[in-house]
XYZ file of C-alpha atoms in Angstrom:
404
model
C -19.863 -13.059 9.142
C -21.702 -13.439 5.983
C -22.091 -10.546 3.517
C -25.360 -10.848 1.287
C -24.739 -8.993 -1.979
C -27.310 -7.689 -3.958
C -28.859 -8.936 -7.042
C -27.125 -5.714 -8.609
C -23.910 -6.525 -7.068
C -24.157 -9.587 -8.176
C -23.965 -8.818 -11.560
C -21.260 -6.320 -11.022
C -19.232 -9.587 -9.865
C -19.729 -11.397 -12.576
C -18.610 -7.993 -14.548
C -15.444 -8.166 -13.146
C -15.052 -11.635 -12.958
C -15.190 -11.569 -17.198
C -12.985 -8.767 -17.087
C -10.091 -10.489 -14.864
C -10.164 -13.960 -17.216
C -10.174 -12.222 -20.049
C -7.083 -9.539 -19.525
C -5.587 -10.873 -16.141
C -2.731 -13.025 -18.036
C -1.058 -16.410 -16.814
C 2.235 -14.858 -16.733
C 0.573 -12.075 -14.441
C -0.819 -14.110 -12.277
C 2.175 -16.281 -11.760
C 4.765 -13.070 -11.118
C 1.917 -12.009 -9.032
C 2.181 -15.746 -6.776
C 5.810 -14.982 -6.552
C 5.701 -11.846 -4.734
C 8.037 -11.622 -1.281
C 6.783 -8.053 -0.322
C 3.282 -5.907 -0.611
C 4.800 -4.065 -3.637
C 4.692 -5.875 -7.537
C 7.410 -5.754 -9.331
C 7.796 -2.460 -11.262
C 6.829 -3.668 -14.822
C 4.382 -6.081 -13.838
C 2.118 -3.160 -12.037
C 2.655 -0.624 -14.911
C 1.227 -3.323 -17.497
C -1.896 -3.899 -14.842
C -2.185 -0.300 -14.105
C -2.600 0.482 -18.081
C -5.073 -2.356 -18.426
C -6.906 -1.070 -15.456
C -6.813 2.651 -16.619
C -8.129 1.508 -20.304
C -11.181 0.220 -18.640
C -11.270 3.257 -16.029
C -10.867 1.114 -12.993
C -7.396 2.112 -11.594
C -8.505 4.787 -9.024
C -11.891 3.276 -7.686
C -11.928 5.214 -4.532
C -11.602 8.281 -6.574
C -14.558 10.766 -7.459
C -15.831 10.472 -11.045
C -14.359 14.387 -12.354
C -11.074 12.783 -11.132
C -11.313 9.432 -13.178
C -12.711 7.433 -10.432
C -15.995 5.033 -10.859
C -18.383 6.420 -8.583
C -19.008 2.771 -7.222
C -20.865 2.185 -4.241
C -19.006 0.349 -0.919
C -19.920 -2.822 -1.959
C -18.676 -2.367 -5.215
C -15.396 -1.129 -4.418
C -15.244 -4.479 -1.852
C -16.400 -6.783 -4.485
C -13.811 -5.844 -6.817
C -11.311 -5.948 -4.442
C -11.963 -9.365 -3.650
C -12.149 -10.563 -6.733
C -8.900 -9.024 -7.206
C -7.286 -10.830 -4.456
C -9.160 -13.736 -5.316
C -7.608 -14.340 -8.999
C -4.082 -12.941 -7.871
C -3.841 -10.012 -9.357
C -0.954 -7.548 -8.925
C -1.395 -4.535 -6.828
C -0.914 -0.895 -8.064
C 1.858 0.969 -6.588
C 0.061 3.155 -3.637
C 1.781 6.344 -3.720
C 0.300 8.122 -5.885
C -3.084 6.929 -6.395
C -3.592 6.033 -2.902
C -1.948 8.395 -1.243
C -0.833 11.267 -3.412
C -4.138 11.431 -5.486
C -6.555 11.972 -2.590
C -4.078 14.552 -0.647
C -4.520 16.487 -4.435
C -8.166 15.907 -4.887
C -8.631 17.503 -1.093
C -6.057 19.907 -0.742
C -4.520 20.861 -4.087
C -5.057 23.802 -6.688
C -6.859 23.058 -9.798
C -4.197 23.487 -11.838
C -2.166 20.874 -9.619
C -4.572 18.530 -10.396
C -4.857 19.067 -13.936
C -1.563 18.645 -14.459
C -0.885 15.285 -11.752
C -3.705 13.765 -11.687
C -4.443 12.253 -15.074
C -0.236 11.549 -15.271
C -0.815 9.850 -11.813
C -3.706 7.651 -13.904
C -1.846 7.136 -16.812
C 1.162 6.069 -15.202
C 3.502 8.729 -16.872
C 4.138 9.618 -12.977
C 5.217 7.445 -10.745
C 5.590 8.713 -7.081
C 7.633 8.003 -3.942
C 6.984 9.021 -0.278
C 9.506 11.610 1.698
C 8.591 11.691 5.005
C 11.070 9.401 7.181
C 14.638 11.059 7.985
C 17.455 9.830 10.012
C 16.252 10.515 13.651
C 13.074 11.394 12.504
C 10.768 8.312 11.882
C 7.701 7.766 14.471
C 8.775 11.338 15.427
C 8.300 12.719 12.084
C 7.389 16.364 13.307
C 11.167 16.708 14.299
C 11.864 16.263 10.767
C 15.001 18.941 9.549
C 15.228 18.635 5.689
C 14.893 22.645 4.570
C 12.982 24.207 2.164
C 14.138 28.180 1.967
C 12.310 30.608 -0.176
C 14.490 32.279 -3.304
C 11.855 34.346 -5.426
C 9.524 31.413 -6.768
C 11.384 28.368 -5.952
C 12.156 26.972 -2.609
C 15.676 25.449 -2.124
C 15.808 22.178 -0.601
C 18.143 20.658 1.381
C 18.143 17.019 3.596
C 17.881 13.375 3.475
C 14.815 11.167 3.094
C 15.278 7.372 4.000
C 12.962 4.278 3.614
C 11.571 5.630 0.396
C 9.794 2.772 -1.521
C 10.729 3.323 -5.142
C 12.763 6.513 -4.815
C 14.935 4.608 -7.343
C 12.219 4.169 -10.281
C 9.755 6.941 -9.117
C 9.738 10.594 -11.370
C 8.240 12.458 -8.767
C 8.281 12.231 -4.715
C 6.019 14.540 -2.423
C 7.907 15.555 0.375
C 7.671 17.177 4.071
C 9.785 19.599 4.340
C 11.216 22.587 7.011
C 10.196 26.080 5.710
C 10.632 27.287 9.254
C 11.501 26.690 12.743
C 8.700 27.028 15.591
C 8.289 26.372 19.242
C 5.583 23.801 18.147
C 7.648 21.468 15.915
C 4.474 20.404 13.822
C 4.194 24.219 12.819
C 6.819 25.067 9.787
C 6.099 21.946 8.014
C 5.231 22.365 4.452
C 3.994 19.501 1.896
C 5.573 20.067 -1.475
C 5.746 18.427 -4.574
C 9.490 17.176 -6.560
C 10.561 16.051 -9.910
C 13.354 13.506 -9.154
C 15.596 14.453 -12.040
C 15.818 18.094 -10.513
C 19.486 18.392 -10.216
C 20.538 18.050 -6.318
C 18.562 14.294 -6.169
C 20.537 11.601 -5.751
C 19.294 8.318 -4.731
C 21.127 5.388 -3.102
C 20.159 1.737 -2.374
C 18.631 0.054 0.741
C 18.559 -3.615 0.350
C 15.853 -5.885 2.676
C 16.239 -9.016 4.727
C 15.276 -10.968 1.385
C 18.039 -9.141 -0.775
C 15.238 -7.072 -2.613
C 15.657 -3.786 -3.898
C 12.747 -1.206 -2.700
C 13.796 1.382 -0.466
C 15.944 3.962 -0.890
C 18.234 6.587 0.371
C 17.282 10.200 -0.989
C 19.462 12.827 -0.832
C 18.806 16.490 -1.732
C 21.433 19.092 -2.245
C 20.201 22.639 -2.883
C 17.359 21.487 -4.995
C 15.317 23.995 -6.600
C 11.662 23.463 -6.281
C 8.947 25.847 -7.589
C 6.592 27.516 -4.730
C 3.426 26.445 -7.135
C 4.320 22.697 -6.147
C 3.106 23.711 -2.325
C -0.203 21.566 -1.493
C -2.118 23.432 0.757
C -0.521 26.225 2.514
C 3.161 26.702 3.138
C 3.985 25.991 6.806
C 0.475 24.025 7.198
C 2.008 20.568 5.644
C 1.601 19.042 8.979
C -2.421 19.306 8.621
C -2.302 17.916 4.652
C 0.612 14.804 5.892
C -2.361 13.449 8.548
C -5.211 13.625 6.169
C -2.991 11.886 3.855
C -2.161 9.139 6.751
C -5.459 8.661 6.928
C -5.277 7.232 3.530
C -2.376 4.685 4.002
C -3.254 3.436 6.803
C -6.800 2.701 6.505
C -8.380 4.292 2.950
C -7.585 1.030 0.878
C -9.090 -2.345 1.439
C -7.214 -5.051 3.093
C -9.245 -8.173 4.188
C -9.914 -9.786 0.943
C -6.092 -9.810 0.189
C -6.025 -11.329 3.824
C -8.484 -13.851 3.138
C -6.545 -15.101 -0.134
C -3.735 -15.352 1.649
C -5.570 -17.784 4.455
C -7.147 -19.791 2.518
C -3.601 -20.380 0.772
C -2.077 -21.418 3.961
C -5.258 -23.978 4.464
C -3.958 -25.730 1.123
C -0.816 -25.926 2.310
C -1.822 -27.516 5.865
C -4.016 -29.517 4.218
C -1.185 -30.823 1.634
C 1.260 -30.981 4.193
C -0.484 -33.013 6.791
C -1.182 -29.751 9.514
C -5.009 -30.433 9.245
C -4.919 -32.807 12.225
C -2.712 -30.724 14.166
C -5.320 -29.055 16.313
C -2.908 -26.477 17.679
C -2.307 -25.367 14.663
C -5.504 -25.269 12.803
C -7.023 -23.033 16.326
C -4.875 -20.784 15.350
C -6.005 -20.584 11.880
C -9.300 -20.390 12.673
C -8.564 -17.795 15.352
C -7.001 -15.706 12.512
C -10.028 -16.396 10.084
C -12.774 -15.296 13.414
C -10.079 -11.807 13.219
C -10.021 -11.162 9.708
C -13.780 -11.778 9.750
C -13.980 -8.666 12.469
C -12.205 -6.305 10.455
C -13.859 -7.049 7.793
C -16.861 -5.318 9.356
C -15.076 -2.385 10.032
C -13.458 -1.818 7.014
C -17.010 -2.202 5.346
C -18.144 0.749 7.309
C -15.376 2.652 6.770
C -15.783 2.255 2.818
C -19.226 2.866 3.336
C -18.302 6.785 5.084
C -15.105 7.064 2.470
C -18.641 6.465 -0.585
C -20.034 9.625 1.279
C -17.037 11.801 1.356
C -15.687 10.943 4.751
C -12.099 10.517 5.908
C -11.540 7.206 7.550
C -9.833 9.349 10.296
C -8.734 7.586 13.487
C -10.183 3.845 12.800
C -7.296 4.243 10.103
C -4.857 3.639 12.675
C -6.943 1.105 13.931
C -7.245 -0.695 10.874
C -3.278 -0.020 10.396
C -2.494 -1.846 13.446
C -4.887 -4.421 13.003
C -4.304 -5.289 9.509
C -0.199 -5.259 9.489
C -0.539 -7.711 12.654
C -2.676 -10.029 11.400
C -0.331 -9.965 8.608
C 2.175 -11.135 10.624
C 0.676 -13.602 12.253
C -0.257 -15.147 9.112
C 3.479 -15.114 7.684
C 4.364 -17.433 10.870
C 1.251 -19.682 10.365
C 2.496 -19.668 6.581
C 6.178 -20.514 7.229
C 5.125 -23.182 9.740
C 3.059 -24.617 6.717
C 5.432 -24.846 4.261
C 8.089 -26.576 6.893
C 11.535 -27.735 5.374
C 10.142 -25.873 1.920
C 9.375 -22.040 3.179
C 12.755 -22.514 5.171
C 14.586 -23.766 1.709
C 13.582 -20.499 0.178
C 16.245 -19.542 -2.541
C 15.703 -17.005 -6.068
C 16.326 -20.295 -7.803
C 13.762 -22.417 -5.610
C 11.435 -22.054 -8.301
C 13.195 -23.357 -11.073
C 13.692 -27.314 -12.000
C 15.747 -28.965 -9.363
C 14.671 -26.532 -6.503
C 12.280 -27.940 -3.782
C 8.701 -29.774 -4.722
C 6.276 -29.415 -1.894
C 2.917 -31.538 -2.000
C 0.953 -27.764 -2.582
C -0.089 -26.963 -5.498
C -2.328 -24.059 -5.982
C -5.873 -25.440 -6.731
C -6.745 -23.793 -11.173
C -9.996 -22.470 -9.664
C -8.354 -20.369 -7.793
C -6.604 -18.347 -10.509
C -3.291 -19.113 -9.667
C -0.350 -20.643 -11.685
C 2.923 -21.494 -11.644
C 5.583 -21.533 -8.335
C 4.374 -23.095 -5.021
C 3.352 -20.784 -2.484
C 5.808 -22.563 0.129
C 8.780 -21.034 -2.174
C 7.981 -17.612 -0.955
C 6.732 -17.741 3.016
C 10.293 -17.444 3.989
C 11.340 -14.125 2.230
C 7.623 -12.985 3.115
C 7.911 -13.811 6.931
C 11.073 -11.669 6.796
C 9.300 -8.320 4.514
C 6.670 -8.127 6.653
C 8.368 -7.454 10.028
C 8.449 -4.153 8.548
C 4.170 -3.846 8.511
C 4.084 -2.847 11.847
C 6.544 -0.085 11.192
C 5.856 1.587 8.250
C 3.832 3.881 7.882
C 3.873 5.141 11.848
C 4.826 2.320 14.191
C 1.890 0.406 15.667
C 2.947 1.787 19.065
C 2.478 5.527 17.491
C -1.030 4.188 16.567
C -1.993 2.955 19.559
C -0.998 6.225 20.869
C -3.472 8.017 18.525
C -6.663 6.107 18.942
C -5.976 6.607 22.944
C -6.213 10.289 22.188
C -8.370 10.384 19.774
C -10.664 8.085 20.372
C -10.503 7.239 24.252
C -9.616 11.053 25.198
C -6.496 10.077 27.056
C-alpha cells in the first residue's frame, strides 16, 4: 500500500520534520535506541513531554478546548511517523491516552479542569489499577472495596502489574462499591492520589531485570466521592470505553515500520539478505504491517469525527502486539551471537561490536540495535497479555463483531 499525502500534508511534514531536528536532541534519540520495553525511561519522557506540550502537540488525539490540535487523520499519522521515524521517545500512555479521553467523555467539568491541564503539563503522572490477584482477563471478578463514609469512600485491596505505580502521583482505579448477581454491576471507576496514606507500593522486576510494574496495596484509603468518573456502580461501562483507547486509540504501524526496517539493516549487515527463509518472513511481516496500516487509517479517520474505535480495538490489539512479537524473533535472529550477548554494559567500550550501525539519515545515534533485541524479545512476551489477553480479544470481536 501506498499512501498519497496531500500537498497540505505535505507541508505539515516538513513542519514537523523542522520541529524534530531542531528540539529532538542526540542524547534523546540515543536513550530512545536503547529502549528494552514500550515505556521510556521516566526522565527522558517528562523532558519530551514538556517540549511537546510547549509547542501544544502532546495530546494530538485530543479535542482543541482540551489542549489537543484539531488535526485531521492524516495529520495525526504523519506525525506519528515521523516520530517513529527520527526515534523519538514515547509519552507515558496513562494518562493522556487513556485517562484523558475516559475524562474528556465521562468526567465532570470540574474533573477536568482540575486533571486535565496537570495531565498536559506533566505535574500528574498516572498509573493503571485494574489487574488483581485472580482477577486479570477476568477483571469483572475484581474484589478491591470501595465503602461509602459521608464524602469519601474507603478503599481497601491490591492492584498488581501496575506500570509506574512506583513514580506515578495519581492511579485511576476499578473498584467494588457493591456486590451483585451480575459481577460487572458494582464496579465503580474512581480517581487516587498515591501519597493518600494506606498506598504502599512494592516492586515487580521483568525478565530483563527492569523496574516497571508494581505491586499496589491499599489499606483503608480514604478517597473523596467527587473523584467518581461517571456514575458510582457504572465503572464497568467507563473501564470498556477506556479499553477502547489502549488497545486501539493510538497509532502503532509507523513505530512497527521503524522497527522493520531496523531489522533489514541488520540482515543486511549481518549477511541474512541471501537467506531466503528468512527475508520471506520479513517481507511477510512488511505485506502485515502494510494491512493494518489500512485499518488503523480508518479508524483515525472515525476517532477525527468523534467515534470510538470500539471493537476493531481489540482487533488492532491482537494484531499489533503479535506482529510485535514476531518481529522481536526476526530481530534476535538478526543480531545472532550479538542480541544473545545482551548485557547493561554491552554498550559500553569492550562490550560486543556488530557490523550494524544505524544509517545518520535515519535519526538515530549511538548503541547498536543488536545490543537490545535480547531484553526486547523477552518484554514483549508480555504484548499479548496486557491489556486483556489476546484470547479475551478474540473472544470479543466473536461477539461483537461475528454475533457468536
Amino acid at each position: 500500500m501506498h499512501v498519497r499525502w496531500s500537498e497540505a500534508d505535505l507541508r505539515f511534514q516538513g513542519e514537523v520534520r523542522a520541529f524534530l531536528a531542531a528540539e529532538l536532541t542526540p542524547e534523546m534519540r540515543r536513550a530512545t535506541a536503547l529502549m528494552t520495553s514500550v515505556y521510556a525511561p521516566h526522565d527522558l519522557s517528562m523532558a519530551w513531554q514538556q517540549i511537546l506540550h510547549a509547542r501544544g502537540w502532546a495530546a494530538p488525539a485530543w479535542p482543541v478546548e482540551y489542549g489537543g490540535c484539531g488535526w485531521s487523520a492524516a495529520q495525526r499519522y504523519i506525525f506519528a511517523s515521523e516520530l517513529a521515524a527520527a526515534g523519538a521517545p514515547p509519552l507515558s500512555p496513562m494518562g493522556i491516552g487513556m485517562c484523558g479521553p475516559v475524562l474528556i467523555g465521562h468526567g465532570t467539568a470540574e474533573q477536568k479542569a482540575h486533571f486535565l491541564p496537570r495531565m498536559l503539563s506533566g505535574e500528574h503522572l498516572w498509573c493503571q489499577g485494574y489487574s488483581e490477584p485472580g482477577s486479570g482477563s477476568d477483571l469483572a471478578s475484581l474484589q478491591m472495596s470501595a465503602t461509602p463514609d459521608g464524602d469519601d469512600f474507603v478503599c481497601s485491596g491490591h492492584k498488581l502489574w501496575t506500570t509506574h505505580a512506583n513514580i506515578a502521583n495519581w492511579i485511576f482505579c476499578l473498584v467494588r462499591t457493591s456486590q451483585e448477581a451480575i459481577p460487572q454491576r458494582g464496579i465503580t471507576f474512581l480517581l487516587i492520589d498515591m501519597a493518600t496514606p494506606g498506598v504502599s507500593v512494592s516492586p515487580i522486576l521483568m525478565l530483563s531485570g527492569e523496574h516497571i510494574q508494581n505491586d499496589v496495596f491499599f489499606s483503608e484509603v480514604r478517597v473523596p466521592k467527587a473523584n467518581v468518573v461517571g456514575k458510582v456502580g457504572e465503572g464497568w461501562t467507563v473501564a470498556k470505553y477506556l479499553m477502547e483507547f489502549e488497545r486501539g486509540g493510538g497509532v502503532s504501524t509507523p513505530g512497527l515500520k521503524a522497527r522493520l526496517g531496523r531489522i533489514h539493516a541488520m540482515a543486511a549487515a549481518e549477511g541474512l539478505s541471501s537467506d531466503h527463509g528468512f527475508m520471506a518472513r520479513l517481507s511477510a511481516l512488511a505485506i502485515e504491517i502494510d494491512a493494518l496500516e489500512a485499518v488503523e487509517l480508518q479508524i483515525l479517520s472515525n476517532l477525527s469525527q468523534g467515534d470510538a474505535p470500539g471493537a476493531k480495538s481489540s482487533m488492532m490489539k491482537t494484531v499489533g502486539t503479535e506482529l510485535s512479537q514476531r518481529l522481536t524473533e526476526l530481530g534476535l535472529q538478526a543480531a545472532g551471537v550479538y542480541g544473545a550477548a545482551y548485557q547493561p554494559h554491552a554498550t559500553q567500550p569492550g562490550g560486543p561490536t556488530p557490523n550494524y550501525r544505524p544509517p545518520a539519515d535515519q535519526g538515530h545515534v549511538g548503541p547498536d540495535d543488536s545490543l537490545t533485541v535480547a531484553a526486547k524479545y523477552l518484554n514483549d512476551r508480555a504484548g499479548s497479555i496486557y491489556a486483556g489477553t489476546n484470547e479475551i480479544q478474540r473472544n470479543i470481536i466473536a461477539k461483537a463483531v461475528l454475533g457468536l
